[in-house]
Tab-separated table of C-alpha atoms in Angstrom:
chain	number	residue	atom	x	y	z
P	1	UNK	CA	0.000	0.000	0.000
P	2	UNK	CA	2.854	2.707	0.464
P	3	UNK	CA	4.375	2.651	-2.579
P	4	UNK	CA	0.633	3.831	-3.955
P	5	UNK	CA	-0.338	6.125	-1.279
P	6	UNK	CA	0.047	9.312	-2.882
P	7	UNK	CA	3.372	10.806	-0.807
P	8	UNK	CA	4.231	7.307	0.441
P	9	UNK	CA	2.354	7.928	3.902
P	10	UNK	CA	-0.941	7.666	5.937
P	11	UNK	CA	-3.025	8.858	6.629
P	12	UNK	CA	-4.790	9.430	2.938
P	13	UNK	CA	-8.198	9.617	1.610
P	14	UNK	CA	-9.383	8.382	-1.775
P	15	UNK	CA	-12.462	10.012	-3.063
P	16	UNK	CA	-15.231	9.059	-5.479
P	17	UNK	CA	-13.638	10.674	-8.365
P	18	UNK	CA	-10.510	8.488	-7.764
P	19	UNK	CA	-8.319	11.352	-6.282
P	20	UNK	CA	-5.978	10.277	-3.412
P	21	UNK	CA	-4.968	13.135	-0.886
P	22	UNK	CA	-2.759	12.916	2.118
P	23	UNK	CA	-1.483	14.450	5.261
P	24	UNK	CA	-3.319	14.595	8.586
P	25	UNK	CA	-4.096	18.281	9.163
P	26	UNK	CA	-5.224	18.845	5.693
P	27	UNK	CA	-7.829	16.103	6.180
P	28	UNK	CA	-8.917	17.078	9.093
P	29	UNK	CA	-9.538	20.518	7.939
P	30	UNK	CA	-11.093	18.971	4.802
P	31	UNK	CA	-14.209	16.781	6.780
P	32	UNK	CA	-13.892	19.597	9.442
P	33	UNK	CA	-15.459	21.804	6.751
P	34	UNK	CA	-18.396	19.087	6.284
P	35	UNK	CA	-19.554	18.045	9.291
P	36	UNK	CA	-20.100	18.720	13.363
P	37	UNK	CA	-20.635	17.271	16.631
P	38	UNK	CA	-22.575	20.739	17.566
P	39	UNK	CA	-25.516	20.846	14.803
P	40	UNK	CA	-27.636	19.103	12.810
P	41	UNK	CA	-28.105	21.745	10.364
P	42	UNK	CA	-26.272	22.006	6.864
P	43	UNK	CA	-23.090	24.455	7.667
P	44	UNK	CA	-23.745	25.677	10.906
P	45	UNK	CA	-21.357	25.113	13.809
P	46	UNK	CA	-18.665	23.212	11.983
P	47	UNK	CA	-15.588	21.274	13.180
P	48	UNK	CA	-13.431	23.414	11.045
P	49	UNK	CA	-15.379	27.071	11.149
P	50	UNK	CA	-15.586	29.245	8.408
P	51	UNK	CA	-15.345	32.486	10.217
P	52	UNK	CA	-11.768	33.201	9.298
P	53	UNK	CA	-10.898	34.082	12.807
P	54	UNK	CA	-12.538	31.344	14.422
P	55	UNK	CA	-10.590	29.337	11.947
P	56	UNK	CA	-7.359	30.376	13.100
P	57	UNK	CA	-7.581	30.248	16.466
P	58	UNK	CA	-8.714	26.625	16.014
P	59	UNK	CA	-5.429	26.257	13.447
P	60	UNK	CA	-3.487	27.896	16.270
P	61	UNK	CA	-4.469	25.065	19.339
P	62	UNK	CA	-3.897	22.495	16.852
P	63	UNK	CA	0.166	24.156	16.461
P	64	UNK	CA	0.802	23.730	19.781
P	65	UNK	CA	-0.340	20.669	20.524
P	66	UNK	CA	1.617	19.288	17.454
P	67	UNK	CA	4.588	21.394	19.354
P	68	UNK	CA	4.129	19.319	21.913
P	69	UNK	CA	4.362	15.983	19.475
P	70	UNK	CA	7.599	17.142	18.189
P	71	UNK	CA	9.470	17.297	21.041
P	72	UNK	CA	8.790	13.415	22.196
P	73	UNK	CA	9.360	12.706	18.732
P	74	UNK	CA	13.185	12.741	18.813
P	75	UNK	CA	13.179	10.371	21.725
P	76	UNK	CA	12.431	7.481	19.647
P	77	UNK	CA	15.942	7.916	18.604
P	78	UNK	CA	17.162	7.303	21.958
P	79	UNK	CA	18.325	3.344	22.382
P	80	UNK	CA	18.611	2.981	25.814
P	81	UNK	CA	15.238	1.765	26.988
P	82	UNK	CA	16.140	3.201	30.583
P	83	UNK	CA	17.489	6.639	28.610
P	84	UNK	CA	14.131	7.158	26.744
P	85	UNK	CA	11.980	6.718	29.559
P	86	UNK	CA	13.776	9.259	31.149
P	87	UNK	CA	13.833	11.677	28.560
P	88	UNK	CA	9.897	11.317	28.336
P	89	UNK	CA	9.034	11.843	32.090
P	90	UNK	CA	11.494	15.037	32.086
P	91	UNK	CA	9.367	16.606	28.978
P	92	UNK	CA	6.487	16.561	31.020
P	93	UNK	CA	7.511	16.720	34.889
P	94	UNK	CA	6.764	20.402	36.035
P	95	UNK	CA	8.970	22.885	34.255
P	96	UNK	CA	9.834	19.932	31.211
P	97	UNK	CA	9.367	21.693	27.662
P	98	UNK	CA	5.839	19.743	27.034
P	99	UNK	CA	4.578	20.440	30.559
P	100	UNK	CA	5.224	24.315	29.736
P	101	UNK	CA	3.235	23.960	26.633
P	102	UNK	CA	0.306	22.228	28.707
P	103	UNK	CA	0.757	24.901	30.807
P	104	UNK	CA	0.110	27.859	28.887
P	105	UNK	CA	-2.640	25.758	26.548
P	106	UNK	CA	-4.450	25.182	29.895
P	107	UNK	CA	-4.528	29.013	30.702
P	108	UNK	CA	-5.997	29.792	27.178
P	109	UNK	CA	-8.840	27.299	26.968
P	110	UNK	CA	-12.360	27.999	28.048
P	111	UNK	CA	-15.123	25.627	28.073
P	112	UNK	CA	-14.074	24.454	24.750
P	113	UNK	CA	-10.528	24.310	22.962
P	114	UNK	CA	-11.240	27.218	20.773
P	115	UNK	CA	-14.321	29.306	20.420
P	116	UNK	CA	-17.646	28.670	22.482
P	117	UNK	CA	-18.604	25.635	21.103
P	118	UNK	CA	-17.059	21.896	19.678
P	119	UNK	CA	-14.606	22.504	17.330
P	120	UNK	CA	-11.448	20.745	15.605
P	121	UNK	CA	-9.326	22.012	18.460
P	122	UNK	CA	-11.595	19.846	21.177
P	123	UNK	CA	-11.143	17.130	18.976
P	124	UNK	CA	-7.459	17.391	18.857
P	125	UNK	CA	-7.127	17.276	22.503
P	126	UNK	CA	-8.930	14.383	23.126
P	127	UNK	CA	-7.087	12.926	20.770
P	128	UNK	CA	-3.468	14.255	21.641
P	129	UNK	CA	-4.257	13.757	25.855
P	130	UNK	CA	-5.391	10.118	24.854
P	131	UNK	CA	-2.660	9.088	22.887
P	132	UNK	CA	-0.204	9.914	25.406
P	133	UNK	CA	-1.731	8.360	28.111
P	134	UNK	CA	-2.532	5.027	26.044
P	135	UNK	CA	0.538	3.247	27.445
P	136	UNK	CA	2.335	3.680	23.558
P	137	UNK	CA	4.785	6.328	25.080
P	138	UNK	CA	7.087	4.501	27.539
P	139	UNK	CA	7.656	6.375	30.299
P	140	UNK	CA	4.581	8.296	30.614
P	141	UNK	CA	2.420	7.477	33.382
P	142	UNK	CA	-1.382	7.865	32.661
P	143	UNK	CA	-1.212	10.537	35.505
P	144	UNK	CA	1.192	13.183	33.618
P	145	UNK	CA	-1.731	15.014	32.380
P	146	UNK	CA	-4.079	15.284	35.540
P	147	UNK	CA	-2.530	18.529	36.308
P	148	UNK	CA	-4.614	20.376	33.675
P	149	UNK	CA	-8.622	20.475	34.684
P	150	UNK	CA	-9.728	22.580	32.016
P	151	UNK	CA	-8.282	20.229	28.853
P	152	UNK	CA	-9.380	17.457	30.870
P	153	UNK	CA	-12.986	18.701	30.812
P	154	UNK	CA	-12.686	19.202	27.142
P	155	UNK	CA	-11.684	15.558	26.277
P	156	UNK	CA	-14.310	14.362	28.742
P	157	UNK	CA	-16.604	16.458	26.851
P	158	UNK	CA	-15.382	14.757	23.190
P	159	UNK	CA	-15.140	11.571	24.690
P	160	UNK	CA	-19.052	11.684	26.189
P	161	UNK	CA	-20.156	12.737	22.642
P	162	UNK	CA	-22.498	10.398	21.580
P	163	UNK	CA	-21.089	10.634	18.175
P	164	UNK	CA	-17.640	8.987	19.644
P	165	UNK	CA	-19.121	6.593	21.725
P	166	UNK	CA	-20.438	5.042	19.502
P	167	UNK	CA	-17.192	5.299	17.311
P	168	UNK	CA	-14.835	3.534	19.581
P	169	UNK	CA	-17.326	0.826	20.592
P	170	UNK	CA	-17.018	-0.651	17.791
P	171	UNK	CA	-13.378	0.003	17.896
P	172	UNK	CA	-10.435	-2.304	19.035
P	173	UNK	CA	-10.076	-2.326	22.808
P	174	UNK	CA	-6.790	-2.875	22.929
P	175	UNK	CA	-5.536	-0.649	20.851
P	176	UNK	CA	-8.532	2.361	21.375
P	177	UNK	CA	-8.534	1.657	25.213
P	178	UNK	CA	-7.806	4.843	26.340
P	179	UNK	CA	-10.094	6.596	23.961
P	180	UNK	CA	-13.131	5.043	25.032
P	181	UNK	CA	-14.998	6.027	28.320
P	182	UNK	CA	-14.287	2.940	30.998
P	183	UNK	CA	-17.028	1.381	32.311
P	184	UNK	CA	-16.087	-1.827	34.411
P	185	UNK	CA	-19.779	-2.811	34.732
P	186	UNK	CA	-22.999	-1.970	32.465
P	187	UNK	CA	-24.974	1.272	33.570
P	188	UNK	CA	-27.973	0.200	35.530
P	189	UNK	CA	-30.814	1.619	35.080
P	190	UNK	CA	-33.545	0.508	37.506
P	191	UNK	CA	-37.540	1.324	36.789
P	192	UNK	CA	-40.765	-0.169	37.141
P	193	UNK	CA	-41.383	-2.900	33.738
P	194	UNK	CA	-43.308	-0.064	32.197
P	195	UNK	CA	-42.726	3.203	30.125
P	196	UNK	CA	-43.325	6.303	32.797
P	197	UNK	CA	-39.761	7.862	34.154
P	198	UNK	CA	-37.905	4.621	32.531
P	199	UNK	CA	-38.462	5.421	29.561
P	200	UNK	CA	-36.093	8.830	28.608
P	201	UNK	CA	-33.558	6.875	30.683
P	202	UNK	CA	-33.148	4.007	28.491
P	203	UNK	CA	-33.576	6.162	25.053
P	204	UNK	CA	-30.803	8.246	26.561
P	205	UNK	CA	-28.702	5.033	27.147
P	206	UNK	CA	-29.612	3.932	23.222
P	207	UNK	CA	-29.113	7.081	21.743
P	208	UNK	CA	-25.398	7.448	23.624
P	209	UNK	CA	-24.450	3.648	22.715
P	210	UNK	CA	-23.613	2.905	25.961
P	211	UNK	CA	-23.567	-0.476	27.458
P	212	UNK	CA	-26.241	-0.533	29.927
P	213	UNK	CA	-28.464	-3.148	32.286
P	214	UNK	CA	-32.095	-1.955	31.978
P	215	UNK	CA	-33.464	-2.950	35.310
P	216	UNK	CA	-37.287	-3.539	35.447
P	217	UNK	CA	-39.410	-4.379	38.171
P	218	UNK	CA	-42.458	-6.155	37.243
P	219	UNK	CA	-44.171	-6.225	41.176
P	220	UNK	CA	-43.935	-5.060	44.287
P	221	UNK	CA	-42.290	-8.038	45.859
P	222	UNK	CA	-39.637	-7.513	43.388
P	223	UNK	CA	-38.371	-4.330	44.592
P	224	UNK	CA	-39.361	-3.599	47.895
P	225	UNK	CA	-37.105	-5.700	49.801
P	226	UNK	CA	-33.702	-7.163	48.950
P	227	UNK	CA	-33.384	-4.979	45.471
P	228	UNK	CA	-34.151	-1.835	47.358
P	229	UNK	CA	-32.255	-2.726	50.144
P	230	UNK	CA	-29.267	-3.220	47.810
P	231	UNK	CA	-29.493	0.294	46.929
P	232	UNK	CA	-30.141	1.891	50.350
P	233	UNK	CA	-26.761	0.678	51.299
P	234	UNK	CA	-25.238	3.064	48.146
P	235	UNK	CA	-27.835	5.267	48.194
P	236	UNK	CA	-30.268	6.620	51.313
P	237	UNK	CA	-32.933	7.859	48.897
P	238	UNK	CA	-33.452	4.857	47.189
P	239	UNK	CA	-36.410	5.121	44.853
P	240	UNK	CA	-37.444	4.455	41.685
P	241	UNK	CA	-35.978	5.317	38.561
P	242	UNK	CA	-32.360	5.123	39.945
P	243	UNK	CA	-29.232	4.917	37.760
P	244	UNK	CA	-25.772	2.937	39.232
P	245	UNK	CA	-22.352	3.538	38.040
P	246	UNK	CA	-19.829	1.186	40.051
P	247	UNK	CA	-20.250	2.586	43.250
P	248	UNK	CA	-22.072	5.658	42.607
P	249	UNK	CA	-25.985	5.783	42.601
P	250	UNK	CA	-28.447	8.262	41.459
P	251	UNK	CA	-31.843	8.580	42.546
P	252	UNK	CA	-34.575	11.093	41.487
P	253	UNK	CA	-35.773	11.148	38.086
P	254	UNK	CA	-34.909	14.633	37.121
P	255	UNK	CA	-31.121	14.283	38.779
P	256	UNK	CA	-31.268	10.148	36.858
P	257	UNK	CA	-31.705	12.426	33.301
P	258	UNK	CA	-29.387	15.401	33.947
P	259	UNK	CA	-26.456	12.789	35.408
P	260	UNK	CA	-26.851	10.652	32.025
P	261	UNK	CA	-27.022	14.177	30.298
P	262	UNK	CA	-23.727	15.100	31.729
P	263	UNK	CA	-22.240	12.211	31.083
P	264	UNK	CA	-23.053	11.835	27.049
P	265	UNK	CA	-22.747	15.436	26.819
P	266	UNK	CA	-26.430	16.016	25.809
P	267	UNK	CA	-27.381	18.802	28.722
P	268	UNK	CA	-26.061	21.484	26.032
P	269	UNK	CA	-22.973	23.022	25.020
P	270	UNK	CA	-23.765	26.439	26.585
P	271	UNK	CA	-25.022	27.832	30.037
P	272	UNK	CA	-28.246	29.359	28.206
P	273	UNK	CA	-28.491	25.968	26.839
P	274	UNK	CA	-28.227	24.031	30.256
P	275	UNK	CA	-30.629	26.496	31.781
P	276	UNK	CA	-33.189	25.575	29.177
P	277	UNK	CA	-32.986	21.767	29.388
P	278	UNK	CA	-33.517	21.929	32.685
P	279	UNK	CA	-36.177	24.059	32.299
P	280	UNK	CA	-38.170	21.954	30.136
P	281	UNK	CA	-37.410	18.976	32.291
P	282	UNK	CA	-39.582	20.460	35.020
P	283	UNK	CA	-42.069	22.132	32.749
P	284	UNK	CA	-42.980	18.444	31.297
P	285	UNK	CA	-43.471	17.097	34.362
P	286	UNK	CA	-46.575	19.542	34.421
P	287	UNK	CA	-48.144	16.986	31.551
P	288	UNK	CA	-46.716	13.958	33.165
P	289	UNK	CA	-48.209	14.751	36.315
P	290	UNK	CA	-51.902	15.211	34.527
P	291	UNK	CA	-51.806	12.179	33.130
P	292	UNK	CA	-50.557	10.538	36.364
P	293	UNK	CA	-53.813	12.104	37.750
P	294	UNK	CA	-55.879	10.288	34.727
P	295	UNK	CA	-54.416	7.383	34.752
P	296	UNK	CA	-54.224	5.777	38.428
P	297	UNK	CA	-57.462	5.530	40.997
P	298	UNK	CA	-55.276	6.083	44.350
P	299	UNK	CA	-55.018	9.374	42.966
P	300	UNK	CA	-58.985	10.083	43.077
P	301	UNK	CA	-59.258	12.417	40.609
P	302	UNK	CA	-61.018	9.644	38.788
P	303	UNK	CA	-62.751	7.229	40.693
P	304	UNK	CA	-64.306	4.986	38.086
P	305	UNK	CA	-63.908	3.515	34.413
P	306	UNK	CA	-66.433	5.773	33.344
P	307	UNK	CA	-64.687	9.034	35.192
P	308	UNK	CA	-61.717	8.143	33.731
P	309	UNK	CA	-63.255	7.431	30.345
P	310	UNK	CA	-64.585	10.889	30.223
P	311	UNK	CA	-61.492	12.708	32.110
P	312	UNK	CA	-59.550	10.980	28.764
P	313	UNK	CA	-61.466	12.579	26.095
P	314	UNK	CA	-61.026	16.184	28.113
P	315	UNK	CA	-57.268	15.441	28.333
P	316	UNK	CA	-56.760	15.000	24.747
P	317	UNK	CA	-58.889	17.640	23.482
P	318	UNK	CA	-58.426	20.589	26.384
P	319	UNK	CA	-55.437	19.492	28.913
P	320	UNK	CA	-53.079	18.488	26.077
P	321	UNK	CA	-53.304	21.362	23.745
P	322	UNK	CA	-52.923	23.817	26.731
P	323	UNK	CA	-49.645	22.114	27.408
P	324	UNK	CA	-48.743	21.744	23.494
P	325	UNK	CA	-49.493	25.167	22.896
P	326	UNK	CA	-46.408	26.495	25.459
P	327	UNK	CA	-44.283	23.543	23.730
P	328	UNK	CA	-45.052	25.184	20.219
P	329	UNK	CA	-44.825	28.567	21.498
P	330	UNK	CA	-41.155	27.746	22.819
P	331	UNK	CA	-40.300	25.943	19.367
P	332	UNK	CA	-41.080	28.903	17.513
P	333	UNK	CA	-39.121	31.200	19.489
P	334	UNK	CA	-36.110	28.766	19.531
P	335	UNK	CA	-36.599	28.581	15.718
P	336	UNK	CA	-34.476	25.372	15.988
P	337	UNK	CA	-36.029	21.084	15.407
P	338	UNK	CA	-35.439	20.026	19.315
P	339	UNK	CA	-36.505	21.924	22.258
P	340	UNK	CA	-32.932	23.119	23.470
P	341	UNK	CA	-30.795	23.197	20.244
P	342	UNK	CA	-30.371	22.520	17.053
P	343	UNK	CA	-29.581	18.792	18.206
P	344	UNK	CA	-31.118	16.268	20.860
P	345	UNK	CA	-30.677	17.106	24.376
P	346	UNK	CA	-31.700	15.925	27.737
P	347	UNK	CA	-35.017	17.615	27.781
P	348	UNK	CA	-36.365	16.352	24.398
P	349	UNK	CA	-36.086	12.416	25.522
P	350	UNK	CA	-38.808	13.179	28.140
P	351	UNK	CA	-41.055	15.678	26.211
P	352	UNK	CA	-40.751	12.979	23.671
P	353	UNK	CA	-42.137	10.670	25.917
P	354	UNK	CA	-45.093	12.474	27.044
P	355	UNK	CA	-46.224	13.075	23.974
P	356	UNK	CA	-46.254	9.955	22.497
P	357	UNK	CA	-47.805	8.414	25.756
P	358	UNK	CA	-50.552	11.317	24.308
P	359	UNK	CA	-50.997	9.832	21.053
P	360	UNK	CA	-51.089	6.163	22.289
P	361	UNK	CA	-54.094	7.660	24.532
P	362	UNK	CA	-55.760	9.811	21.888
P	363	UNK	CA	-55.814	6.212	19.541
P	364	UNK	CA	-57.440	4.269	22.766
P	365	UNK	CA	-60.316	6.577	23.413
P	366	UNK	CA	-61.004	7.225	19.510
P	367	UNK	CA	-60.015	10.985	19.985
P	368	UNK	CA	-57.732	13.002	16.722
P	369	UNK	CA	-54.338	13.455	17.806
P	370	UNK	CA	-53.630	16.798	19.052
P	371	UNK	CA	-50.704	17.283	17.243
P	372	UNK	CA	-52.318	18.193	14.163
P	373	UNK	CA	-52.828	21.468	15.626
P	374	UNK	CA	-49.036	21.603	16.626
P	375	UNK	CA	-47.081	21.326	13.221
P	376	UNK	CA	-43.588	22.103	14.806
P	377	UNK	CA	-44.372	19.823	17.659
P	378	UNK	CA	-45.891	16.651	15.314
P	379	UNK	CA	-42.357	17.433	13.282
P	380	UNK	CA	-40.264	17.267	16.409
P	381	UNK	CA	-42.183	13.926	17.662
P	382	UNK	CA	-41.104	12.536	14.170
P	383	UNK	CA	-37.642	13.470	14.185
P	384	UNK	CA	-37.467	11.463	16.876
P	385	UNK	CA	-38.782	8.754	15.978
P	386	UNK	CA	-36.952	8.680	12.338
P	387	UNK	CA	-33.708	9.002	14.393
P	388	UNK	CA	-31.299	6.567	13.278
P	389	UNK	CA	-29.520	6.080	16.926
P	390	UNK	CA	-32.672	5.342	18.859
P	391	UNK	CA	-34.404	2.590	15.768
P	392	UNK	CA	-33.380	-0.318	18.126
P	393	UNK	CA	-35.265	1.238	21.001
P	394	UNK	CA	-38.427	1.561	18.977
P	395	UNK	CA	-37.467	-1.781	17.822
P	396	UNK	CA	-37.111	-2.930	21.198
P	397	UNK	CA	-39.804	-4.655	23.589
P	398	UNK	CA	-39.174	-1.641	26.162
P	399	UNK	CA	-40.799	0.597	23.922
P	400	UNK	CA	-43.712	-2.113	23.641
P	401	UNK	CA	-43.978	-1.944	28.237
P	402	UNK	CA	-47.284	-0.003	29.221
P	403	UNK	CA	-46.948	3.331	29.851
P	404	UNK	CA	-48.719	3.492	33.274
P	405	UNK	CA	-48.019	0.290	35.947
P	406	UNK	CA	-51.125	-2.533	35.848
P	407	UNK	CA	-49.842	-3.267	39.424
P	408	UNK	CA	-51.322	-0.066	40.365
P	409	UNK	CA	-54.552	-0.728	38.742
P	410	UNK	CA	-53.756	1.978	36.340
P	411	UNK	CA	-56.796	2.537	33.682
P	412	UNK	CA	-54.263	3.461	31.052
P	413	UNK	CA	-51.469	1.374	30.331
């Protein structure tokens, strides 16, 4: 293959009109021109920006951090295994020519690498910070870059990206180790055998390509007692939906979605953008607690099949559209296909959810769906549902549970 490779070297790309091109940046800056991690929209916050500015001051992260590869380069020359190993560790011990570099990237970065959103120059960290601590570089420890919080947040950021998860599970584990997130045991996600809170949990878990244990409870005698009592002792307010990571356990279902969020990078990119996702997390829980109050006798706001029968008819035609109207009104003013950007977030997992638990009850008491009053709202509930990354949850006998628990007498399910 070298002798063909256009300058004798890889990486190179061959494209559909049989043109070979090589050399790393130049790629990058090529399908950093034609794609993001930020947007779903045609051209708008690319890897590679085309604000000329912007561009450079991605171009000038990317410098330094190939800086920094330079100077370990040369020690491959070294032949003393001892020697090398040495000569590594002093580059980046405190006051070492790469540690300086670090330094002075650290103390330029914000939130992101470059700019105030996911560019090229995040990328390039997470890649750089990875591949020195993969273990290839004798002599560096996995610790030589802890010293640097804000870089670290950025390739925690990259490597939470849905986008890349999904990339390097597919990938080689010995060899893309340090590139993936670690997770010694599936996430757990623990929820009654029906839709309700479960449900954003789980499409949150499918849409990051994560590995993950969905935990369902199908009675009462299956949770309260030795499961619950497994997660009192990591957890005092054991309840359900709770999500476990090793020894860490989340309860509460608003905390459950914005800990996932965090963790796939799907709360947003900015603080406006946090603010609203967690926003519209408690502002669906307005709908979700209606139909709560529909759907389950103990609550006694219907005390009878034929209460409830009538109480479903008013929710689709009056309690629904009240709600739907704020959703449309915030759609509008967002001017953007999901509720907090111009990609999926947190928030639209669970709005999601509510409204399709709306259709499924519009369809079982013979009512029209209310979104055909709602045209950015019935759009949004199909982008959803035409998403590529969550086709094996709709696939998937989870999204088949009732929406509302049986065990609870519930006259929906």
């Amino acid at each position: 293959m070298k002798p063909s490779a256009k300058w004798g070297q890889v990486p190179y790309a061959e494209f559909p009109n049989g043109k070979i091109v090589a050399q790393t940046k130049a790629l990058a800056r090529y399908f950093g021109k034609l794609s993001s991690l930020e947007s779903s929209m045609p051209g708008e916050k690319l890897l590679y920006p085309r604000d000329e500015f912007s561009a450079l001051v991605v171009d000038e992260f990317i410098e330094v951090c190939e800086d920094i590869r330079m100077k370990l380069t040369p020690t491959f020359t070294i032949q003393e295994q001892s020697e090398k190993e040495a000569a590594r560790a002093a580059l980046f011990a405190p006051g070492g020519a790469c540690a300086e570099l670090f330094v002075k990237l650290e103390a330029n970065v914000g939130a992101y690498a470059a700019g105030d959103y996911m560019t090229l120059a995040d990328v390039w960290a997470f890649w750089m910070m990875s591949f020195l601590r993969s273990g290839f570089w004798d002599g560096l420890p996995a610790s030589c870059l802890d010293r640097y919080p804000k870089l670290n947040a950025i390739c925690s950021r990259v490597k939470s990206h849905p986008a890349v998860c999904s990339y390097y599970s597919k990938q080689d584990g010995k060899l893309y180790g340090s590139f993936r997130r670690a997770e010694d045991k599936p996430i757990e996600v623990g929820y009654w055998a029906i839709r309700g809170l479960g449900a954003p949990l789980r499409m949150m878990c499918e849409y990051a390509s994560v590995n993950y244990e969905d935990k369902q409870y199908a009675s009462g005698q299956e949770w309260f007692g030795a499961e619950k009592e497994r997660v009192l002792a990591l957890n005092p307010l054991a309840n359900l939906p709770y999500v476990i990571i090793g020894d860490k356990c989340i309860c509460q279902s608003n905390t459950c979605m914005t800990f996932l969020g965090d963790r796939f990078g799907l709360n947003g990119s900015t603080a406006q953008e946090q603010i609203d996702c967690r926003q519209l997390l408690d502002e669906i829980y307005d709908l979700r607690n209606s139909m709560i109050d529909l759907a389950y006798p103990f609550r006694k706001v219907n005390r009878t099949k034929e209460e409830y029968e009538a109480s479903a008819r008013l929710q689709v035609s009056e309690r629904c559209p009240a709600a739907y109207k704020k959703l449309e009104g915030w759609l509008s003013h967002k001017n953007t296909p999901f509720f907090v950007c111009d990609r999926i977030c947190t928030a639209d997992f669970h709005i999601f959810e509510m409204i399709d638990q709306h259709e499924k009850l519009a369809a079982s008491c013979k009512e029209a769906s209310a979104l055909s009053k709602f045209p950015k709202l019935k759009a949004f509930h199909e982008n959803m549902m035409a998403n590529p990354r969550l086709e094996a949850y709709f696939a998937s006998d989870a999204h088949k549970l009732p929406c509302n628990n049986p065990i609870a007498n519930a006259y929906f399910g």
